[in-house]
mmCIF file of C-alpha atoms in Angstrom:
data_model
loop_
_atom_site.group_PDB
_atom_site.id
_atom_site.type_symbol
_atom_site.label_atom_id
_atom_site.label_comp_id
_atom_site.label_asym_id
_atom_site.label_seq_id
_atom_site.Cartn_x
_atom_site.Cartn_y
_atom_site.Cartn_z
ATOM 1 C CA MET A 3 184.546 -15.775 39.963
ATOM 2 C CA ASN A 4 186.816 -12.820 38.050
ATOM 3 C CA ASP A 5 190.417 -13.113 37.220
ATOM 4 C CA ASP A 6 191.364 -12.035 40.566
ATOM 5 C CA GLY A 7 189.720 -14.419 42.468
ATOM 6 C CA GLN A 8 186.664 -12.526 44.176
ATOM 7 C CA ASN A 9 183.214 -13.753 44.008
ATOM 8 C CA GLU A 10 181.446 -11.002 41.214
ATOM 9 C CA PRO A 11 178.544 -9.517 43.043
ATOM 10 C CA ASN A 12 175.001 -11.537 41.225
ATOM 11 C CA GLU A 13 171.534 -10.860 42.024
ATOM 12 C CA GLN A 14 171.107 -13.673 45.160
ATOM 13 C CA ASN A 15 173.549 -11.773 46.974
ATOM 14 C CA GLU A 16 172.029 -7.940 46.645
ATOM 15 C CA PRO A 17 169.113 -8.025 49.208
ATOM 16 C CA ASN A 18 171.634 -9.274 52.076
ATOM 17 C CA ARG A 19 174.204 -6.267 50.932
ATOM 18 C CA GLN A 20 171.416 -4.155 51.033
ATOM 19 C CA GLN A 21 170.621 -5.505 54.575
ATOM 20 C CA ALA A 22 173.688 -5.396 55.729
ATOM 21 C CA GLN A 23 174.076 -1.035 54.986
ATOM 22 C CA PRO A 24 173.291 1.019 58.336
ATOM 23 C CA PHE A 25 170.201 2.937 57.954
ATOM 24 C CA PRO A 26 171.446 6.344 57.256
ATOM 25 C CA ALA A 27 171.543 8.777 60.544
ATOM 26 C CA GLY A 28 168.514 11.429 60.973
ATOM 27 C CA PRO A 29 169.378 14.939 61.317
ATOM 28 C CA ARG A 30 170.441 15.166 65.451
ATOM 29 C CA SER A 31 167.874 17.602 66.791
ATOM 30 C CA GLY A 32 169.475 19.747 69.165
ATOM 31 C CA PRO A 33 167.942 19.964 73.021
ATOM 32 C CA ARG A 34 164.449 21.372 73.155
ATOM 33 C CA SER A 35 163.867 24.270 75.511
ATOM 34 C CA ASP A 36 160.727 22.876 77.549
ATOM 35 C CA THR A 37 158.657 26.552 77.198
ATOM 36 C CA ARG A 38 155.711 25.311 79.616
ATOM 37 C CA PRO A 39 155.004 26.810 82.241
ATOM 38 C CA GLN A 40 156.135 24.510 85.200
ATOM 39 C CA GLN A 41 153.241 23.667 87.556
ATOM 40 C CA PRO A 42 153.632 24.708 91.543
ATOM 41 C CA ALA A 43 153.912 21.947 93.668
ATOM 42 C CA ALA A 44 151.061 20.638 95.279
ATOM 43 C CA ALA A 45 150.282 21.383 98.891
ATOM 44 C CA PRO A 46 150.286 18.258 100.762
ATOM 45 C CA ARG A 47 147.106 16.617 101.568
ATOM 46 C CA LEU A 48 145.610 16.510 105.216
ATOM 47 C CA PRO A 49 144.527 12.923 106.239
ATOM 48 C CA PRO A 50 140.746 12.235 105.815
ATOM 49 C CA PRO A 51 138.882 12.285 108.975
ATOM 50 C CA ARG A 52 137.463 8.727 110.603
ATOM 51 C CA ARG A 53 134.550 7.715 108.743
ATOM 52 C CA GLY A 54 132.581 5.851 111.747
ATOM 53 C CA ALA A 55 132.833 5.059 115.298
ATOM 54 C CA ASP A 56 135.938 3.497 116.370
ATOM 55 C CA TRP A 57 134.372 1.457 119.327
ATOM 56 C CA MET A 58 137.746 -0.411 120.382
ATOM 57 C CA PHE A 59 139.604 2.719 121.240
ATOM 58 C CA GLY A 60 135.957 4.404 122.545
ATOM 59 C CA GLY A 61 135.176 1.630 124.819
ATOM 60 C CA VAL A 62 138.723 0.828 126.210
ATOM 61 C CA TYR A 63 139.189 5.126 126.596
ATOM 62 C CA GLY A 64 135.554 5.390 128.282
ATOM 63 C CA THR A 65 135.756 2.280 130.799
ATOM 64 C CA VAL A 66 139.503 3.595 131.919
ATOM 65 C CA LEU A 67 138.083 6.686 132.431
ATOM 66 C CA ALA A 68 134.932 5.560 134.101
ATOM 67 C CA SER A 69 137.427 3.632 136.654
ATOM 68 C CA ALA A 70 139.373 6.162 137.059
ATOM 69 C CA LEU A 71 136.717 8.716 138.359
ATOM 70 C CA LEU A 72 135.002 6.091 140.320
ATOM 71 C CA ALA A 73 137.848 5.457 142.318
ATOM 72 C CA ALA A 74 138.620 9.217 142.548
ATOM 73 C CA LEU A 75 135.448 10.134 143.923
ATOM 74 C CA ASP A 76 135.265 7.600 146.486
ATOM 75 C CA GLN A 77 137.212 9.348 149.841
ATOM 76 C CA GLU A 78 136.900 7.546 152.642
ATOM 77 C CA GLY A 79 135.347 9.348 155.292
ATOM 78 C CA ASP A 80 133.194 11.278 152.943
ATOM 79 C CA ALA A 81 129.055 10.662 152.809
ATOM 80 C CA PHE A 82 128.548 8.522 149.808
ATOM 81 C CA THR A 83 126.579 10.119 146.833
ATOM 82 C CA PRO A 84 126.364 8.162 144.189
ATOM 83 C CA PHE A 85 123.418 9.574 142.264
ATOM 84 C CA TYR A 86 126.145 12.515 142.865
ATOM 85 C CA ASP A 87 128.816 10.713 141.280
ATOM 86 C CA ALA A 88 126.996 8.881 138.454
ATOM 87 C CA SER A 89 126.114 12.411 137.079
ATOM 88 C CA TRP A 90 129.788 13.456 137.138
ATOM 89 C CA VAL A 91 131.037 10.376 135.537
ATOM 90 C CA LEU A 92 128.193 10.961 132.703
ATOM 91 C CA VAL A 93 129.044 14.532 132.384
ATOM 92 C CA THR A 94 133.095 14.222 132.269
ATOM 93 C CA ALA A 95 132.589 11.340 129.714
ATOM 94 C CA CYS A 96 130.544 13.524 127.452
ATOM 95 C CA ALA A 97 133.227 16.406 127.983
ATOM 96 C CA ALA A 98 136.457 13.960 127.378
ATOM 97 C CA ALA A 99 134.388 12.847 123.920
ATOM 98 C CA LEU A 100 133.493 16.177 122.593
ATOM 99 C CA ALA A 101 137.235 17.645 123.362
ATOM 100 C CA HIS A 102 138.493 14.190 121.710
ATOM 101 C CA GLY A 103 136.243 14.568 118.629
ATOM 102 C CA TYR A 104 136.804 18.420 118.248
ATOM 103 C CA SER A 105 140.068 17.577 118.345
ATOM 104 C CA HIS A 106 140.229 15.332 115.492
ATOM 105 C CA HIS A 107 138.155 17.665 113.633
ATOM 106 C CA MET A 108 140.553 20.180 113.473
ATOM 107 C CA ALA A 109 143.347 17.877 112.904
ATOM 108 C CA GLY A 110 141.308 16.897 109.823
ATOM 109 C CA HIS A 111 140.663 19.807 108.948
ATOM 110 C CA GLN A 112 139.608 20.873 104.847
ATOM 111 C CA ALA A 113 138.829 23.707 103.266
ATOM 112 C CA GLY A 114 135.029 23.706 102.443
ATOM 113 C CA SER A 115 131.921 25.803 103.127
ATOM 114 C CA ALA A 116 130.429 26.958 106.612
ATOM 115 C CA ALA A 117 127.710 24.117 106.167
ATOM 116 C CA HIS A 118 130.282 21.412 105.001
ATOM 117 C CA ARG A 119 132.068 22.100 108.126
ATOM 118 C CA ARG A 120 129.420 21.825 110.157
ATOM 119 C CA ARG A 121 128.354 18.806 109.055
ATOM 120 C CA VAL A 122 132.351 17.163 109.294
ATOM 121 C CA LEU A 123 132.174 18.465 113.112
ATOM 122 C CA SER A 124 128.586 16.818 113.943
ATOM 123 C CA ARG A 125 129.974 13.481 111.904
ATOM 124 C CA ALA A 126 133.022 13.356 114.223
ATOM 125 C CA LEU A 127 131.657 14.836 117.051
ATOM 126 C CA TRP A 128 129.311 11.843 116.838
ATOM 127 C CA ASN A 129 131.540 9.048 116.439
ATOM 128 C CA GLU A 130 132.754 9.384 119.695
ATOM 129 C CA ARG A 131 130.001 7.778 121.250
ATOM 130 C CA PRO A 132 131.340 4.782 122.467
ATOM 131 C CA MET A 133 133.467 6.071 125.113
ATOM 132 C CA ILE A 134 130.208 7.631 126.472
ATOM 133 C CA VAL A 135 128.884 4.708 125.787
ATOM 134 C CA ALA A 136 131.641 2.300 127.706
ATOM 135 C CA THR A 137 130.715 4.558 131.096
ATOM 136 C CA LEU A 138 127.162 3.413 131.661
ATOM 137 C CA PRO A 139 127.706 0.383 133.461
ATOM 138 C CA THR A 140 129.367 2.420 136.143
ATOM 139 C CA VAL A 141 127.215 4.956 135.972
ATOM 140 C CA LEU A 142 123.704 2.367 136.136
ATOM 141 C CA LEU A 143 125.695 0.428 139.172
ATOM 142 C CA LEU A 144 125.912 3.866 140.928
ATOM 143 C CA VAL A 145 122.385 4.576 140.095
ATOM 144 C CA VAL A 146 121.154 1.281 141.146
ATOM 145 C CA SER A 147 123.530 1.852 144.167
ATOM 146 C CA GLY A 148 121.710 4.768 145.331
ATOM 147 C CA LEU A 149 118.606 3.146 145.065
ATOM 148 C CA ALA A 150 119.499 0.132 146.798
ATOM 149 C CA ASP A 151 121.166 2.028 149.614
ATOM 150 C CA TRP A 152 124.469 -0.197 149.095
ATOM 151 C CA GLY A 153 127.563 1.006 150.848
ATOM 152 C CA SER A 154 130.784 2.942 149.200
ATOM 153 C CA TYR A 155 133.437 -0.002 149.773
ATOM 154 C CA GLU A 156 131.560 -2.310 147.761
ATOM 155 C CA VAL A 157 130.018 -0.333 144.867
ATOM 156 C CA THR A 158 133.770 0.542 144.353
ATOM 157 C CA ALA A 159 134.852 -2.753 144.709
ATOM 158 C CA VAL A 160 132.792 -3.771 142.621
ATOM 159 C CA GLY A 161 132.428 -0.979 140.080
ATOM 160 C CA LEU A 162 136.343 -1.371 139.412
ATOM 161 C CA GLY A 163 136.214 -5.516 139.139
ATOM 162 C CA LEU A 164 133.496 -4.667 136.683
ATOM 163 C CA ASN A 165 135.542 -2.446 134.499
ATOM 164 C CA THR A 166 138.259 -4.902 134.470
ATOM 165 C CA ALA A 167 136.108 -8.035 132.999
ATOM 166 C CA LEU A 168 135.273 -4.977 130.904
ATOM 167 C CA LEU A 169 138.514 -4.166 129.817
ATOM 168 C CA PHE A 170 139.047 -8.088 129.043
ATOM 169 C CA ALA A 171 136.766 -8.073 126.931
ATOM 170 C CA TRP A 172 136.939 -5.693 124.841
ATOM 171 C CA GLY A 173 140.521 -6.450 123.892
ATOM 172 C CA SER A 174 140.025 -10.155 123.102
ATOM 173 C CA PHE A 175 136.748 -9.402 121.275
ATOM 174 C CA VAL A 176 138.809 -7.008 118.964
ATOM 175 C CA ALA A 177 141.771 -9.060 118.741
ATOM 176 C CA LEU A 178 139.820 -12.204 117.648
ATOM 177 C CA ARG A 179 137.824 -9.421 114.458
ATOM 178 C CA VAL A 180 141.090 -8.798 113.319
ATOM 179 C CA GLY A 181 142.056 -12.591 113.076
ATOM 180 C CA TYR A 182 144.005 -12.867 115.946
ATOM 181 C CA ARG A 183 143.743 -17.453 117.490
ATOM 182 C CA THR A 184 142.011 -17.521 120.986
ATOM 183 C CA GLY A 185 145.338 -17.769 122.684
ATOM 184 C CA PRO A 186 146.734 -14.688 121.399
ATOM 185 C CA ALA A 187 143.733 -12.613 121.651
ATOM 186 C CA LEU A 188 143.178 -13.779 125.266
ATOM 187 C CA LEU A 189 146.681 -12.456 126.045
ATOM 188 C CA MET A 190 145.649 -8.877 124.227
ATOM 189 C CA GLY A 191 142.565 -8.885 126.425
ATOM 190 C CA LEU A 192 144.731 -9.661 129.458
ATOM 191 C CA ALA A 193 147.314 -6.969 128.760
ATOM 192 C CA ASP A 194 144.033 -4.497 128.334
ATOM 193 C CA ALA A 195 143.063 -5.883 132.101
ATOM 194 C CA THR A 196 146.099 -4.791 132.824
ATOM 195 C CA ILE A 197 145.437 -1.144 133.066
ATOM 196 C CA GLY A 198 142.118 -2.037 134.997
ATOM 197 C CA LEU A 199 143.874 -3.823 138.150
ATOM 198 C CA ALA A 200 146.328 -0.940 138.005
ATOM 199 C CA ILE A 201 143.706 1.222 138.616
ATOM 200 C CA ILE A 202 142.465 -1.020 141.637
ATOM 201 C CA VAL A 203 146.148 -1.063 142.780
ATOM 202 C CA ALA A 204 146.436 2.911 143.092
ATOM 203 C CA ASN A 205 143.302 3.015 144.835
ATOM 204 C CA ALA A 206 144.392 0.908 147.222
ATOM 205 C CA VAL A 207 148.000 2.276 147.526
ATOM 206 C CA ILE A 208 146.767 5.921 147.401
ATOM 207 C CA LYS A 209 144.094 5.142 150.202
#
């Protein structure tokens, strides 16, 4: 301690004093100009096409289509032509599947070679086969009715009832597959079956 009453610096306080001193601020650099060319904004990517067949959509769609065609082809007073009706159900289902597959292909169309586009289109059309498969019970029923000489009214009633049961089965099965419990899955199947019931009611009211 000196005569003024202040502590003299010693070797023990020197490191603390050095630590307390702030670091010298370096020279500030001015704003840097980015001379790199800006990249153009990327174009929005189209959604990829579906990879596989959608049996839920195709099954419900094809079953509803078959029910509507069966009800429409059954005209009271006209001659019952089961083979003709079966062929028209099948042809209409194929046309609907082709149109649906082509529309999906065009919605997700991406640039590529002609061979690649043909492969993608072929795969999109092939993935629509569940819609055609779903109409086969109605087609088979009409063919059997022609061979067994069944009546038009009985065939239409059986066909609409069969397709309504298939709609219930489609909805319940898929709901169970995605993780729903049995009760909610059955309710979903019943909701799908109401489409078939609506066709039956419309067929009875119109005719």
